[in-house]
Amino acid sequence: MICVTYIEADGTSHDVHVDAGISVMEAAVRNNISAIEGECGGAAACATCHVYIPAEWQALTGSASEDELAMLEFGEGVDERSRLGCQITITQEMNGMTVLTPVTQR
Amino acid sequence: MSARKFTQIRFNHYDPEIMQDPYAVFAEVRSKCPLGHSDELGGFFFPTTYEGVKRAFSDFRTFTSTDGTGLPRQPLPLLPVDLDPPVHTAWRRTLNRFFTVEAAEADRERIQQVADTLIDAFIERGYADAVNELTRPFLAMSMLPVIGVPLEDRVELGNKLLWLVHNRVVDPEGGMKVYNEIGVYLTELAAKRRLAEQRDDLLQCLITQDFGGQKLDDGQVYQVLLLTLFGALDSTSSAMSGSLLHLARHPEDKARLVKGEVEWPVALDEFIRFTTPIQALRRMATKEVEIDGGTLYPGDQLLALNGAANRDPAKFPEPEKCILGRDATDHMSFGSGAHVCIGRHFARLMLGTCLKTMLARAYDFTVEDGFQPEYTPSEARAIKSLPIRFTPGNRVHAV
């Protein structure tokens, strides 16, 4: 199992343990982390799974595609760390990764 | 063109006979080449696996909604369902706040009152038509006020909308007439609201807010209202009547729910999967693409069938059985992707309220042995009438 830590804007922290192959959005939704909605089910079509990836993990998560960047324009508080959680597939190497969530997904 | 791979079959979601059991058609197609093709309604393809249907809903770049999502085409585009992201996203994010979990919860008390008022009208009698006395009026009474339809107009408007949903294909001339009447009514409703005092509701939002940087004109407000109403009527009511029929035939499931042996959220997902109220939405292929073992080409019409996904045994073992307690969270009844049902939180709340209230007030409701439900054809598949009997009870509100 891979451990990913989600830290909400108010500091609330959740460790989740998941198998490789699911997305950062799915891992959150399946573990009832309501700061990530994932309304469209992972189609990069709603911008409700906006997350921040700390700089030290970005080499593993890669960067956003053009389509993803277009959708991120609808996110709140978007900055250079912003990604759509549905577009990041969790791998074994991401064990211990921290993901930050924005103040709101709406 | 070389021979294309698909399973040719006669399927038409407006055919009253086929829609008594569309799942038999889907199963036959799925057992051959799972991409089906029908010559009906101008000709269209349809995937029958869960993954195929999910892709059709999710991959908006390959399967566009901008050619329209009704089959056959609606006289006017419905907004925002006939848009693709990112144009759609701007609309959706503006509308979403009226449909959140919190918004539905804030309406719980009012929805409970609707349930109690309707049940009061038949509880002392010991029998009822659960469709025409409970589930259909439940939706009209719950949702028409939300868009600002005055009390005196609700029954007539609700009846016209239901007629249109189910008959627009079999009676195109009558369909256009009713379509126009509803259009005049809703456009006038919007025009009146422009002059009235501001309120914080959906209709006000449609009039006041920017959508993609622009205000909506009366015609666009109407296009959103009509979609909202189509989505709100024989959808959740169908989940209610289908679930009530299951419980009437399976007293053991009533007992499990009342004793808490099955959690309600888990049961609701399975009821919604099993009943699949909305069966079909159209997409058009924008590029050559492989799906369900066949190939589509640009311009091909595709029908995404929620019910085919929900009855794929590779996703839901023994899919023809309503198994309370199974994990059905991934069901396709609300669709998927950008256009996932905006009203889904209200739908769950209304369905849960309806079933819990019936179990609390008329626990022993039954249907006659051998009762055969008749289903409406169209995008919305719903039981037409559900006669139930139960031990008479008391009203909760005085007459």
CSV table of C-alpha atoms in Angstrom, one decimal, chain A residues 26 30 37-49 65-68 70-71 73-76 104-106, chain B residues 54 57-61 85-90 92-93 96-97 100-102 330 336-342 344:
chain,number,residue,atom,x,y,z
A,26,GLU,CA,-10.1,8.7,-6.6
A,30,ARG,CA,-12.8,6.8,-1.8
A,37,GLU,CA,-15.2,16.5,-5.1
A,38,GLY,CA,-14.2,14.9,-8.4
A,39,GLU,CA,-17.7,15.6,-9.8
A,40,CYS,CA,-17.0,14.5,-13.3
A,41,GLY,CA,-15.5,11.2,-12.2
A,42,GLY,CA,-12.1,11.7,-13.6
A,43,ALA,CA,-12.7,13.2,-17.1
A,44,ALA,CA,-10.8,16.4,-16.5
A,45,ALA,CA,-14.1,18.2,-17.2
A,46,CYS,CA,-15.1,20.0,-14.0
A,47,ALA,CA,-12.1,21.3,-12.0
A,48,THR,CA,-13.5,20.1,-8.7
A,49,CYS,CA,-10.4,18.0,-7.9
A,65,SER,CA,-1.2,19.1,-20.0
A,66,GLU,CA,-2.7,21.9,-22.1
A,67,ASP,CA,-6.2,20.5,-21.7
A,68,GLU,CA,-5.7,20.3,-17.9
A,70,ALA,CA,-7.5,25.0,-19.6
A,71,MET,CA,-9.7,23.3,-17.1
A,73,GLU,CA,-8.7,28.1,-15.2
A,74,PHE,CA,-12.0,27.4,-13.5
A,75,GLY,CA,-10.3,26.5,-10.2
A,76,GLU,CA,-10.1,28.8,-7.2
A,104,THR,CA,-12.8,25.6,-2.0
A,105,GLN,CA,-13.6,23.6,-5.2
A,106,ARG,CA,-16.5,25.8,-6.2
B,54,LYS,CA,-18.5,5.6,-19.4
B,57,PHE,CA,-19.9,10.1,-21.3
B,58,SER,CA,-16.4,11.1,-20.2
B,59,ASP,CA,-14.4,11.8,-23.4
B,60,PHE,CA,-16.1,14.9,-24.5
B,61,ARG,CA,-13.4,15.7,-27.1
B,85,PRO,CA,-16.3,21.8,-21.7
B,86,PRO,CA,-14.8,24.4,-21.3
B,87,VAL,CA,-17.8,26.4,-22.4
B,88,HIS,CA,-20.0,24.1,-20.4
B,89,THR,CA,-17.8,24.3,-17.3
B,90,ALA,CA,-18.5,28.0,-16.9
B,92,ARG,CA,-22.1,24.4,-14.7
B,93,ARG,CA,-20.0,26.1,-12.0
B,96,ASN,CA,-23.9,24.0,-9.2
B,97,ARG,CA,-24.4,26.0,-6.0
B,100,THR,CA,-25.0,20.9,-3.8
B,101,VAL,CA,-25.3,18.4,-1.0
B,102,GLU,CA,-25.8,21.3,1.4
B,330,ASP,CA,-20.1,3.5,-9.5
B,336,SER,CA,-20.6,10.5,-15.8
B,337,GLY,CA,-18.2,13.1,-17.0
B,338,ALA,CA,-18.9,16.8,-17.4
B,339,HIS,CA,-22.7,16.3,-17.6
B,340,VAL,CA,-23.1,14.0,-14.5
B,341,CYS,CA,-26.6,14.7,-13.2
B,342,ILE,CA,-26.6,18.1,-11.5
B,344,ARG,CA,-28.2,13.9,-8.1
